[in-house]
Short mmCIF file of C-alpha atoms in Angstrom, two decimals:
data_model
loop_
_atom_site.label_atom_id
_atom_site.label_comp_id
_atom_site.label_asym_id
_atom_site.label_seq_id
_atom_site.Cartn_x
_atom_site.Cartn_y
_atom_site.Cartn_z
CA MET A 1 -66.12 -68.84 -14.61
CA ARG A 2 -66.75 -67.17 -11.27
CA ALA A 3 -68.28 -69.03 -8.35
CA LEU A 4 -71.54 -67.61 -7.02
CA LEU A 5 -71.96 -68.31 -3.31
CA ASP A 6 -74.93 -68.47 -0.97
CA SER A 7 -74.93 -66.98 2.51
CA GLU A 8 -73.93 -70.23 4.25
CA ARG A 9 -70.93 -70.86 2.01
CA MET A 10 -69.81 -67.24 2.31
CA ALA A 11 -70.05 -67.38 6.10
CA LYS A 12 -67.85 -70.49 6.11
CA LEU A 13 -65.19 -68.74 4.03
CA ASP A 14 -65.24 -65.72 6.33
CA ARG A 15 -64.91 -67.97 9.37
CA TYR A 16 -62.02 -69.94 7.84
CA THR A 17 -60.21 -66.72 6.94
CA ILE A 18 -60.59 -65.47 10.50
CA ASP A 19 -59.87 -68.71 12.37
CA GLU A 20 -57.34 -70.48 10.14
CA VAL A 21 -55.69 -67.76 8.07
CA GLY A 22 -55.58 -65.41 11.05
CA LEU A 23 -57.10 -62.24 9.61
CA PRO A 24 -59.29 -60.76 12.38
CA GLY A 25 -62.91 -59.96 11.62
CA PRO A 26 -62.44 -56.19 12.09
CA VAL A 27 -59.64 -56.28 9.49
CA LEU A 28 -61.91 -57.97 6.95
CA MET A 29 -64.59 -55.39 7.74
CA GLU A 30 -62.12 -52.53 7.27
CA ASN A 31 -61.05 -54.00 3.92
CA ALA A 32 -64.69 -54.33 2.88
CA GLY A 33 -65.59 -50.77 3.78
CA ARG A 34 -62.53 -49.33 2.08
CA GLY A 35 -63.38 -51.36 -1.03
CA VAL A 36 -66.80 -49.72 -1.13
CA VAL A 37 -65.27 -46.27 -0.75
CA GLU A 38 -62.88 -46.94 -3.62
CA ALA A 39 -65.80 -48.02 -5.82
CA ILE A 40 -67.74 -44.88 -4.83
CA ARG A 41 -64.78 -42.67 -5.71
CA ALA A 42 -64.43 -44.35 -9.11
CA ARG A 43 -68.08 -43.83 -10.05
CA PHE A 44 -69.56 -41.00 -8.00
CA ALA A 45 -66.64 -38.70 -7.12
CA PRO A 46 -68.33 -35.57 -8.58
CA LEU A 47 -71.34 -36.08 -6.31
CA LEU A 48 -69.34 -36.24 -3.09
CA GLY A 49 -68.60 -32.52 -3.12
CA ARG A 50 -72.15 -31.40 -3.88
CA GLY A 51 -73.90 -32.33 -0.66
CA PRO A 52 -74.18 -34.89 2.13
CA THR A 53 -73.78 -38.63 1.69
CA LEU A 54 -76.23 -40.61 3.82
CA VAL A 55 -75.01 -43.91 5.25
CA VAL A 56 -77.92 -46.06 6.47
CA CYS A 57 -76.76 -48.77 8.87
CA GLY A 58 -78.30 -51.72 10.63
CA THR A 59 -77.11 -53.20 13.92
CA GLY A 60 -75.32 -56.17 12.32
CA ASN A 61 -72.12 -56.62 10.35
CA ASN A 62 -73.50 -54.89 7.28
CA GLY A 63 -73.84 -51.82 9.45
CA GLY A 64 -70.24 -52.34 10.56
CA ASP A 65 -69.15 -51.99 6.93
CA GLY A 66 -71.23 -48.81 6.85
CA TYR A 67 -69.35 -47.26 9.77
CA VAL A 68 -66.05 -47.90 7.98
CA ILE A 69 -67.43 -46.22 4.86
CA ALA A 70 -68.72 -43.25 6.86
CA ARG A 71 -65.39 -42.82 8.66
CA CYS A 72 -63.33 -43.04 5.47
CA LEU A 73 -65.52 -40.53 3.61
CA MET A 74 -65.52 -38.21 6.61
CA ASN A 75 -61.71 -38.40 6.90
CA GLU A 76 -61.47 -37.45 3.23
CA GLY A 77 -63.37 -34.25 4.01
CA HIS A 78 -66.79 -35.20 2.65
CA ARG A 79 -70.07 -34.40 4.40
CA VAL A 80 -71.50 -37.57 5.91
CA ARG A 81 -74.69 -38.29 7.80
CA THR A 82 -75.10 -41.69 9.43
CA LEU A 83 -78.35 -43.33 10.48
CA LEU A 84 -78.55 -46.39 12.73
CA CYS A 85 -81.81 -48.28 12.43
CA GLY A 86 -81.88 -49.41 16.04
CA THR A 87 -79.86 -48.37 19.07
CA VAL A 88 -76.13 -48.12 19.70
CA GLY A 89 -76.52 -50.57 22.57
CA LYS A 90 -77.56 -53.33 20.15
CA VAL A 91 -74.40 -53.06 18.06
CA SER A 92 -71.79 -55.63 19.09
CA GLY A 93 -68.81 -57.64 17.87
CA ASP A 94 -66.80 -56.45 14.88
CA ALA A 95 -69.47 -53.89 14.01
CA ARG A 96 -69.11 -52.31 17.45
CA VAL A 97 -65.35 -51.95 16.94
CA HIS A 98 -65.96 -49.82 13.87
CA LEU A 99 -68.90 -47.92 15.31
CA ASP A 100 -66.68 -46.88 18.23
CA ALA A 101 -63.87 -45.94 15.82
CA TYR A 102 -66.26 -43.79 13.81
CA LEU A 103 -67.57 -42.03 16.90
CA ALA A 104 -64.06 -41.54 18.28
CA SER A 105 -63.04 -39.97 14.97
CA GLY A 106 -65.69 -37.30 15.37
CA GLY A 107 -68.54 -38.99 13.53
CA GLU A 108 -72.13 -38.79 14.69
CA VAL A 109 -74.88 -41.40 14.51
CA GLU A 110 -78.60 -40.74 14.68
CA GLU A 111 -80.64 -43.63 16.02
CA VAL A 112 -83.82 -44.25 14.06
CA GLY A 113 -87.03 -45.67 15.50
CA ASP A 114 -90.77 -45.27 15.10
CA GLY A 115 -90.70 -41.79 16.58
CA ASN A 116 -88.28 -40.18 14.12
CA VAL A 117 -88.44 -42.33 10.98
CA ASP A 118 -90.08 -39.47 9.05
CA LYS A 119 -87.11 -37.25 9.82
CA ALA A 120 -84.75 -40.00 8.65
CA CYS A 121 -86.70 -40.36 5.40
CA ALA A 122 -86.42 -36.60 4.87
CA MET A 123 -82.63 -36.87 5.28
CA ALA A 124 -82.60 -39.39 2.44
CA ALA A 125 -84.38 -36.92 0.19
CA GLN A 126 -81.75 -34.26 1.00
CA SER A 127 -78.74 -36.46 0.18
CA VAL A 128 -76.71 -36.59 -3.02
CA LEU A 129 -75.63 -40.21 -2.46
CA ILE A 130 -76.99 -42.99 -0.24
CA VAL A 131 -75.04 -45.96 1.09
CA ASP A 132 -77.35 -48.86 1.95
CA ALA A 133 -75.75 -50.80 4.81
CA LEU A 134 -78.95 -51.98 6.51
CA PHE A 135 -78.96 -55.72 5.80
CA GLY A 136 -76.41 -58.11 4.33
CA THR A 137 -76.35 -61.74 3.29
CA GLY A 138 -77.75 -63.00 6.59
CA LEU A 139 -81.27 -61.64 6.08
CA LYS A 140 -83.89 -64.43 6.04
CA ARG A 141 -87.08 -62.72 7.22
CA GLU A 142 -89.38 -60.23 5.54
CA VAL A 143 -88.52 -56.56 5.99
CA THR A 144 -91.20 -54.56 7.82
CA GLY A 145 -91.70 -51.49 9.99
CA VAL A 146 -89.02 -48.83 10.23
CA PHE A 147 -86.66 -50.84 8.01
CA ALA A 148 -89.23 -50.97 5.22
CA ARG A 149 -89.88 -47.24 5.55
CA LEU A 150 -86.20 -46.45 5.16
CA ILE A 151 -85.87 -48.72 2.12
CA GLU A 152 -88.88 -47.05 0.52
CA ALA A 153 -87.36 -43.64 1.24
CA MET A 154 -84.11 -44.67 -0.44
CA ASP A 155 -86.05 -45.77 -3.52
CA GLU A 156 -88.05 -42.52 -3.69
CA THR A 157 -85.01 -40.26 -3.77
CA ILE A 158 -83.19 -39.30 -6.97
CA ALA A 159 -79.82 -39.90 -5.29
CA PRO A 160 -77.88 -42.97 -6.46
CA VAL A 161 -77.92 -45.86 -4.00
CA VAL A 162 -74.78 -47.88 -3.32
CA ALA A 163 -75.61 -51.24 -1.76
CA VAL A 164 -73.14 -52.82 0.64
CA ASP A 165 -72.83 -56.53 -0.21
CA LEU A 166 -76.35 -56.61 -1.68
CA PRO A 167 -79.44 -54.39 -1.68
CA SER A 168 -81.23 -54.55 1.67
CA GLY A 169 -84.26 -56.82 1.52
CA LEU A 170 -82.80 -59.10 -1.14
CA CYS A 171 -82.26 -62.79 -0.39
CA ALA A 172 -78.63 -63.62 -1.09
CA ASP A 173 -79.47 -67.26 -1.85
CA THR A 174 -82.42 -66.98 -4.22
CA GLY A 175 -82.60 -63.41 -5.50
CA SER A 176 -86.12 -63.10 -4.08
CA ILE A 177 -87.42 -59.94 -2.42
CA LEU A 178 -88.15 -60.30 1.29
CA GLY A 179 -91.09 -57.93 1.63
CA CYS A 180 -89.36 -54.97 -0.01
CA ALA A 181 -85.85 -54.31 -1.28
CA ALA A 182 -83.69 -51.37 -2.20
CA HIS A 183 -82.92 -50.55 -5.82
CA ALA A 184 -79.19 -49.87 -6.17
CA GLN A 185 -77.23 -48.30 -9.00
CA LEU A 186 -74.07 -49.95 -7.66
CA THR A 187 -73.63 -53.02 -5.47
CA VAL A 188 -70.22 -53.68 -3.93
CA THR A 189 -69.86 -57.20 -2.62
CA PHE A 190 -66.98 -58.96 -0.91
CA GLY A 191 -64.85 -61.90 -1.93
CA PHE A 192 -67.39 -63.50 -4.26
CA ALA A 193 -70.61 -62.52 -5.99
CA LYS A 194 -73.70 -64.08 -4.44
CA LYS A 195 -76.41 -66.07 -6.16
CA GLY A 196 -78.93 -63.33 -5.42
CA HIS A 197 -76.93 -60.86 -7.51
CA HIS A 198 -77.60 -62.85 -10.67
CA LEU A 199 -80.95 -64.57 -10.07
CA ARG A 200 -84.17 -62.74 -10.87
CA PRO A 201 -85.66 -60.54 -9.60
CA GLY A 202 -82.58 -59.68 -7.54
CA ALA A 203 -80.42 -59.13 -10.61
CA SER A 204 -82.60 -56.17 -11.62
CA LEU A 205 -82.10 -54.49 -8.22
CA CYS A 206 -78.31 -54.60 -7.98
CA GLY A 207 -77.22 -52.29 -10.78
CA GLU A 208 -73.53 -52.72 -11.49
CA VAL A 209 -72.04 -55.46 -9.30
CA VAL A 210 -68.44 -54.98 -8.20
CA VAL A 211 -66.57 -57.70 -6.29
CA VAL A 212 -63.74 -56.46 -4.06
CA ASP A 213 -60.95 -58.44 -2.45
CA ILE A 214 -61.05 -58.31 1.35
CA GLY A 215 -58.29 -60.85 2.04
CA ILE A 216 -59.92 -64.25 1.49
CA PRO A 217 -57.18 -66.48 0.01
CA LYS A 218 -57.42 -67.27 -3.68
CA GLY A 219 -58.88 -70.71 -4.39
CA LEU A 220 -60.39 -71.08 -0.93
CA GLU A 221 -63.89 -71.37 -2.40
CA ALA A 222 -63.10 -74.99 -3.34
CA ARG A 223 -63.48 -75.83 0.35
CA VAL A 224 -67.19 -74.98 0.27
CA SER A 225 -67.97 -76.77 -3.04
CA PRO A 226 -69.80 -74.02 -4.98
CA ASP A 227 -72.82 -75.29 -6.92
CA MET A 228 -73.43 -72.26 -9.16
CA TYR A 229 -71.11 -70.37 -11.49
CA LEU A 230 -71.32 -67.25 -13.62
CA VAL A 231 -70.17 -67.88 -17.19
CA GLU A 232 -68.93 -64.72 -18.88
CA ALA A 233 -67.85 -63.88 -22.41
CA ILE A 234 -64.18 -64.03 -21.44
CA ASP A 235 -64.64 -67.70 -20.52
CA TYR A 236 -65.24 -68.46 -24.20
CA HIS A 237 -62.19 -66.60 -25.49
CA GLY A 238 -60.42 -68.86 -27.97
CA SER A 239 -62.90 -71.70 -27.46
CA PHE A 240 -64.11 -71.58 -31.07
CA MET A 241 -60.71 -71.24 -32.72
CA ARG A 242 -60.44 -74.07 -35.23
CA SER A 243 -57.41 -75.28 -37.11
CA SER A 244 -57.32 -75.54 -40.87
CA GLU A 245 -57.08 -79.34 -40.52
CA SER A 246 -60.29 -79.67 -38.51
CA HIS A 247 -63.77 -80.43 -39.81
CA LYS A 248 -67.30 -80.30 -38.45
CA GLY A 249 -67.07 -83.83 -37.10
CA ASN A 250 -64.42 -82.72 -34.62
CA PHE A 251 -66.83 -80.47 -32.75
CA GLY A 252 -69.63 -82.73 -31.64
CA HIS A 253 -73.00 -83.86 -32.95
CA LEU A 254 -76.03 -82.43 -31.16
CA LEU A 255 -79.55 -83.84 -31.43
CA VAL A 256 -82.27 -81.26 -30.76
CA LEU A 257 -85.81 -82.47 -30.03
CA ALA A 258 -87.94 -79.37 -30.41
CA GLY A 259 -91.01 -77.81 -31.99
CA GLY A 260 -94.68 -78.66 -32.20
CA ARG A 261 -97.84 -77.53 -33.90
CA GLY A 262 -97.56 -73.74 -34.17
CA LYS A 263 -94.27 -73.82 -32.26
CA MET A 264 -91.69 -74.51 -34.96
CA GLY A 265 -90.20 -71.10 -34.25
CA ALA A 266 -88.90 -72.63 -31.01
CA ALA A 267 -87.18 -75.34 -33.04
CA THR A 268 -85.64 -72.72 -35.33
CA LEU A 269 -84.25 -70.75 -32.39
CA ALA A 270 -82.91 -73.95 -30.82
CA ALA A 271 -81.11 -74.82 -34.07
CA LEU A 272 -79.58 -71.33 -34.31
CA ALA A 273 -78.48 -71.45 -30.68
CA SER A 274 -76.91 -74.86 -31.19
CA ARG A 275 -74.76 -73.58 -34.01
CA ARG A 276 -73.90 -70.41 -32.10
CA ALA A 277 -72.81 -72.53 -29.14
CA GLY A 278 -70.29 -74.29 -31.38
CA ALA A 279 -71.80 -77.68 -32.28
CA GLY A 280 -70.18 -79.08 -35.41
CA LEU A 281 -73.24 -81.10 -36.44
CA VAL A 282 -76.86 -80.42 -35.53
CA THR A 283 -79.77 -82.75 -36.21
CA MET A 284 -83.28 -81.44 -35.59
CA ALA A 285 -85.95 -84.00 -34.73
CA PHE A 286 -89.66 -83.08 -34.77
CA PRO A 287 -93.02 -84.62 -35.74
CA GLY A 288 -92.84 -85.35 -39.49
CA GLY A 289 -96.19 -83.74 -40.24
CA LEU A 290 -94.68 -80.34 -39.37
CA MET A 291 -91.96 -80.45 -42.01
CA SER A 292 -93.71 -77.76 -44.05
CA GLU A 293 -93.65 -75.38 -41.05
CA ALA A 294 -89.97 -75.86 -40.36
CA ARG A 295 -87.72 -72.89 -41.11
CA LEU A 296 -84.44 -74.35 -40.01
CA PRO A 297 -80.93 -73.12 -40.81
CA VAL A 298 -79.72 -74.68 -44.06
CA GLU A 299 -76.78 -76.39 -42.33
CA ALA A 300 -79.01 -78.25 -39.85
CA MET A 301 -79.91 -81.84 -40.63
CA THR A 302 -83.48 -82.98 -40.06
CA ALA A 303 -85.05 -86.14 -38.72
CA PRO A 304 -88.83 -85.96 -39.25
CA LEU A 305 -90.50 -88.49 -36.95
CA GLY A 306 -93.51 -90.24 -38.50
CA THR A 307 -96.21 -88.33 -40.37
CA GLY A 308 -98.30 -86.78 -37.58
CA GLU A 309 -98.18 -83.35 -36.00
CA ARG A 310 -97.85 -84.39 -32.34
CA TRP A 311 -95.07 -85.91 -30.29
CA LEU A 312 -95.81 -89.59 -29.66
CA HIS A 313 -94.33 -92.29 -27.49
CA GLU A 314 -93.59 -94.33 -30.61
CA HIS A 315 -91.05 -91.70 -31.66
CA LEU A 316 -88.67 -93.13 -29.07
CA THR A 317 -88.19 -96.18 -31.29
CA LEU A 318 -87.52 -93.98 -34.31
CA LEU A 319 -84.99 -91.95 -32.34
CA GLN A 320 -82.98 -94.93 -31.13
CA PRO A 321 -80.58 -95.10 -34.12
CA LEU A 322 -79.88 -91.36 -33.75
CA LEU A 323 -79.23 -91.60 -30.04
CA GLU A 324 -76.35 -93.97 -30.71
CA LYS A 325 -74.62 -91.46 -33.01
CA VAL A 326 -74.86 -88.13 -31.19
CA ASP A 327 -72.73 -86.65 -28.41
CA ALA A 328 -75.39 -84.56 -26.68
CA ILE A 329 -79.14 -83.97 -26.68
CA ALA A 330 -81.19 -80.82 -26.14
CA ILE A 331 -84.88 -81.42 -25.55
CA GLY A 332 -87.98 -79.38 -24.90
CA PRO A 333 -88.51 -76.07 -26.73
CA GLY A 334 -92.00 -76.00 -28.22
CA MET A 335 -92.78 -79.65 -27.52
CA GLY A 336 -95.74 -78.91 -25.29
CA THR A 337 -96.63 -80.51 -21.96
CA ASP A 338 -99.10 -83.27 -22.78
CA ASP A 339 -98.58 -86.84 -21.58
CA GLU A 340 -97.18 -88.10 -24.88
CA ALA A 341 -94.54 -85.40 -25.06
CA GLY A 342 -93.70 -86.06 -21.40
#
């Protein structure tokens, strides 16, 4: 399983790596930018020689990653155009280190404001690849004005969009869209995937999500107590291997309370999912009057409750003997939301 972090936890890991491990912020930013460039090379190398790549930067640290990307692509001989949504004077800290390095290397930055946003949008339409480095994990407010115009321009072009850390306008913590958000074909994030990469609607905006190592020590995430994890197929590898001496009783007994009038399909799906998840024994409990509607897998046991077609409070008494025998309970699919079911 991989930990999914929110913006606050990620900021704490960055700060620990800088203050306690001793890796300076500009080094982490350099590692991040180079990680994005490597991902671009792996997926979009043929595009780089066909026309300009547009790097759209904000004034914060996400923009700092963008300047690293622009410098690296430029040093490799690719055509790069760089937009700064704001003014050079507003760029500070680690981002300013890399903006200055980009400029000193011969790069150029065009500041974008209300007066020339149309020109900037036209540049997006003329690009073969767009790097979205406007906003990162720290965004909390809705995107408006010039920023929104640039995001809309990125979405209107046919050029693939590579998002730096996460698509601009996406909330890293909830996956919600803050006014408007970019649609990326590739999102390159740093250290750990964020919750917003895998929560809807954000998950549909990120495209392929690649996590690159920027120098945060392995296992450090335990210090921030992650509360969300991504479970992948590889996490189940070997989990269902069973010895020839085992039997169904060795793999748990699950009680599923599901179904209702016209909703026994939900009970059927719950039973199938229970077996697919690896339960050795599955008992399906539902109102007894719906027995004729049940289409349960043949290996599932049944516990019809009473003779009616609705869930009733009195069923709790009938369930008590079962509750003492099972290892886990799944409850809800198709039960309805009336007071008795509640």
